[in-house]
Short mmCIF file of C-alpha atoms in Angstrom, two decimals:
data_model
loop_
_atom_site.label_atom_id
_atom_site.label_comp_id
_atom_site.label_asym_id
_atom_site.label_seq_id
_atom_site.Cartn_x
_atom_site.Cartn_y
_atom_site.Cartn_z
CA UNK A 1 -29.55 22.88 -48.37
CA UNK A 2 -26.27 24.42 -46.44
CA UNK A 3 -28.58 24.85 -43.32
CA UNK A 4 -29.89 21.11 -43.35
CA UNK A 5 -26.06 19.89 -43.37
CA UNK A 6 -25.31 22.12 -40.48
CA UNK A 7 -28.27 20.67 -38.71
CA UNK A 8 -27.26 17.32 -39.44
CA UNK A 9 -23.69 18.00 -38.32
CA UNK A 10 -25.06 19.42 -35.08
CA UNK A 11 -27.22 16.20 -34.54
CA UNK A 12 -24.22 14.01 -35.10
CA UNK A 13 -22.05 16.05 -32.47
CA UNK A 14 -24.76 16.25 -30.06
CA UNK A 15 -24.25 12.68 -28.42
CA UNK A 16 -20.42 13.27 -28.22
CA UNK A 17 -21.02 16.56 -26.24
CA UNK A 18 -23.74 14.80 -24.09
CA UNK A 19 -21.07 12.16 -23.08
CA UNK A 20 -19.03 14.84 -21.41
CA UNK A 21 -21.92 15.88 -19.31
CA UNK A 22 -23.27 14.15 -16.07
CA UNK A 23 -26.87 12.95 -16.67
CA UNK A 24 -29.55 15.40 -15.30
CA UNK A 25 -27.29 17.71 -13.48
CA UNK A 26 -25.93 19.44 -16.59
CA UNK A 27 -22.30 19.78 -15.05
CA UNK A 28 -19.04 18.98 -16.64
CA UNK A 29 -17.06 15.95 -15.46
CA UNK A 30 -13.95 17.02 -13.41
CA UNK A 31 -10.64 16.47 -14.76
CA UNK A 32 -7.60 14.92 -13.62
CA UNK A 33 -6.24 16.62 -10.57
CA UNK A 34 -9.33 18.21 -9.36
CA UNK A 35 -10.77 17.52 -5.90
CA UNK A 36 -13.76 15.04 -5.85
CA UNK A 37 -15.85 12.83 -3.51
CA UNK A 38 -17.05 9.89 -5.83
CA UNK A 39 -15.74 8.13 -8.87
CA UNK A 40 -18.87 9.47 -10.77
CA UNK A 41 -17.46 12.82 -10.61
CA UNK A 42 -14.36 12.26 -12.61
CA UNK A 43 -13.81 12.07 -16.52
CA UNK A 44 -11.68 8.97 -15.62
CA UNK A 45 -14.20 7.47 -13.19
CA UNK A 46 -11.49 7.44 -10.63
CA UNK A 47 -11.52 9.30 -7.51
CA UNK A 48 -8.88 8.34 -4.91
CA UNK A 49 -6.52 9.69 -2.33
CA UNK A 50 -2.97 10.71 -3.74
CA UNK A 51 -1.32 11.40 -0.41
CA UNK A 52 -1.60 11.20 3.28
CA UNK A 53 -4.11 13.88 3.24
CA UNK A 54 -7.63 12.65 3.23
CA UNK A 55 -8.80 14.59 0.23
CA UNK A 56 -9.48 12.79 -2.75
CA UNK A 57 -8.61 13.83 -6.44
CA UNK A 58 -9.66 12.53 -9.88
CA UNK A 59 -6.75 10.52 -10.93
CA UNK A 60 -5.97 8.77 -14.29
CA UNK A 61 -6.48 4.91 -14.49
CA UNK A 62 -3.58 2.67 -15.14
CA UNK A 63 -2.59 0.80 -18.24
CA UNK A 64 -4.92 -2.04 -17.14
CA UNK A 65 -7.74 0.34 -16.50
CA UNK A 66 -7.42 -0.04 -12.74
CA UNK A 67 -8.37 2.70 -10.29
CA UNK A 68 -5.50 2.50 -7.87
CA UNK A 69 -5.21 4.51 -4.58
CA UNK A 70 -2.10 5.84 -3.43
CA UNK A 71 -0.04 3.91 -1.17
CA UNK A 72 2.47 4.81 1.26
CA UNK A 73 6.28 4.79 0.92
CA UNK A 74 8.80 3.02 3.11
CA UNK A 75 8.92 4.29 6.65
CA UNK A 76 5.35 5.29 6.89
CA UNK A 77 3.23 3.71 9.73
CA UNK A 78 0.82 1.14 8.35
CA UNK A 79 -1.79 -1.21 9.58
CA UNK A 80 -1.87 -3.72 6.56
CA UNK A 81 0.19 -4.74 3.60
CA UNK A 82 -2.05 -3.28 1.05
CA UNK A 83 -1.38 0.27 2.60
CA UNK A 84 2.39 0.09 1.31
CA UNK A 85 3.98 0.63 -1.99
CA UNK A 86 6.04 -2.47 -1.05
CA UNK A 87 3.23 -4.41 -0.10
CA UNK A 88 5.22 -5.07 3.11
CA UNK A 89 3.88 -3.73 6.50
CA UNK A 90 6.04 -5.05 9.57
CA UNK A 91 7.43 -4.01 12.71
CA UNK A 92 10.93 -2.48 12.48
CA UNK A 93 11.90 -2.53 16.37
CA UNK A 94 11.09 -3.27 19.91
CA UNK A 95 7.82 -1.36 19.65
CA UNK A 96 4.55 -3.16 18.13
CA UNK A 97 3.80 -0.35 15.69
CA UNK A 98 3.96 -1.35 12.02
CA UNK A 99 5.69 0.50 9.35
CA UNK A 100 6.05 0.24 5.43
CA UNK A 101 9.00 -1.74 4.96
CA UNK A 102 11.22 -2.84 1.83
CA UNK A 103 11.10 -6.53 0.78
CA UNK A 104 14.18 -8.70 0.53
CA UNK A 105 16.00 -9.59 -2.44
CA UNK A 106 13.80 -12.57 -2.83
CA UNK A 107 10.62 -10.27 -2.49
CA UNK A 108 9.88 -11.78 0.95
CA UNK A 109 8.22 -9.46 3.61
CA UNK A 110 10.33 -10.27 6.71
CA UNK A 111 9.42 -8.81 10.28
CA UNK A 112 11.99 -7.36 12.47
CA UNK A 113 13.82 -9.75 14.72
CA UNK A 114 15.57 -9.48 18.00
CA UNK A 115 19.42 -9.32 17.86
CA UNK A 116 21.85 -11.85 19.55
CA UNK A 117 21.68 -11.57 23.45
CA UNK A 118 18.03 -10.17 23.78
CA UNK A 119 15.62 -11.80 26.02
CA UNK A 120 13.02 -14.03 23.89
CA UNK A 121 10.23 -16.39 24.52
CA UNK A 122 10.32 -18.20 21.24
CA UNK A 123 12.58 -18.94 18.41
CA UNK A 124 10.66 -16.77 15.77
CA UNK A 125 11.49 -13.64 17.82
CA UNK A 126 15.23 -14.04 17.08
CA UNK A 127 17.13 -13.24 13.97
CA UNK A 128 19.08 -16.39 14.32
CA UNK A 129 15.79 -18.23 15.24
CA UNK A 130 17.34 -19.73 18.18
CA UNK A 131 15.89 -18.84 21.58
CA UNK A 132 17.57 -21.03 24.60
CA UNK A 133 17.97 -20.89 28.36
CA UNK A 134 21.78 -20.35 28.81
CA UNK A 135 21.50 -21.80 32.50
CA UNK A 136 18.64 -23.09 34.51
CA UNK A 137 18.47 -19.85 36.36
CA UNK A 138 18.64 -17.53 33.44
CA UNK A 139 15.83 -16.22 31.08
CA UNK A 140 15.77 -17.28 27.31
CA UNK A 141 17.92 -15.40 25.07
CA UNK A 142 18.66 -15.18 21.35
CA UNK A 143 21.70 -17.01 20.59
CA UNK A 144 23.67 -17.94 17.28
CA UNK A 145 23.09 -21.36 15.87
CA UNK A 146 25.94 -23.60 16.51
CA UNK A 147 27.77 -26.66 15.14
CA UNK A 148 28.28 -27.97 11.66
CA UNK A 149 24.40 -28.45 10.95
CA UNK A 150 23.69 -25.03 12.70
CA UNK A 151 21.54 -26.35 15.23
CA UNK A 152 19.94 -24.59 17.92
CA UNK A 153 22.17 -25.63 20.87
CA UNK A 154 23.01 -23.87 24.04
CA UNK A 155 26.66 -22.99 24.22
#
């Protein structure tokens, strides 16, 4: 009778122990922090990069059961908004290279703009959003807006 109970107990525990094994291969799932190549290898079913290194690791899912990849902090070079923790990838100087940048107080992602006095081709290049030709012989420059209505007028 006791051996029958043990056998029944073992049969009940068998499906739970098989759930921790990969089908067909008989190998255990990898735990959080272990190196991996595919989601299927991990106990959490989440295999992502967790740094600038190309190596992927088993990572826990977030509260919403999403498998999120590591994102770059501000100051790192980027090619798109999705690569950055701030969700903002813009230029931060005269060079065209893009960097992860903090959002404004109003959560806007604003690109760097040229300061007053710099040469420009269009209004959107300037911080003041005002690009005008100071004389007929000069090139366009970024100038501050003027007047009561803060219009873009030459001085």
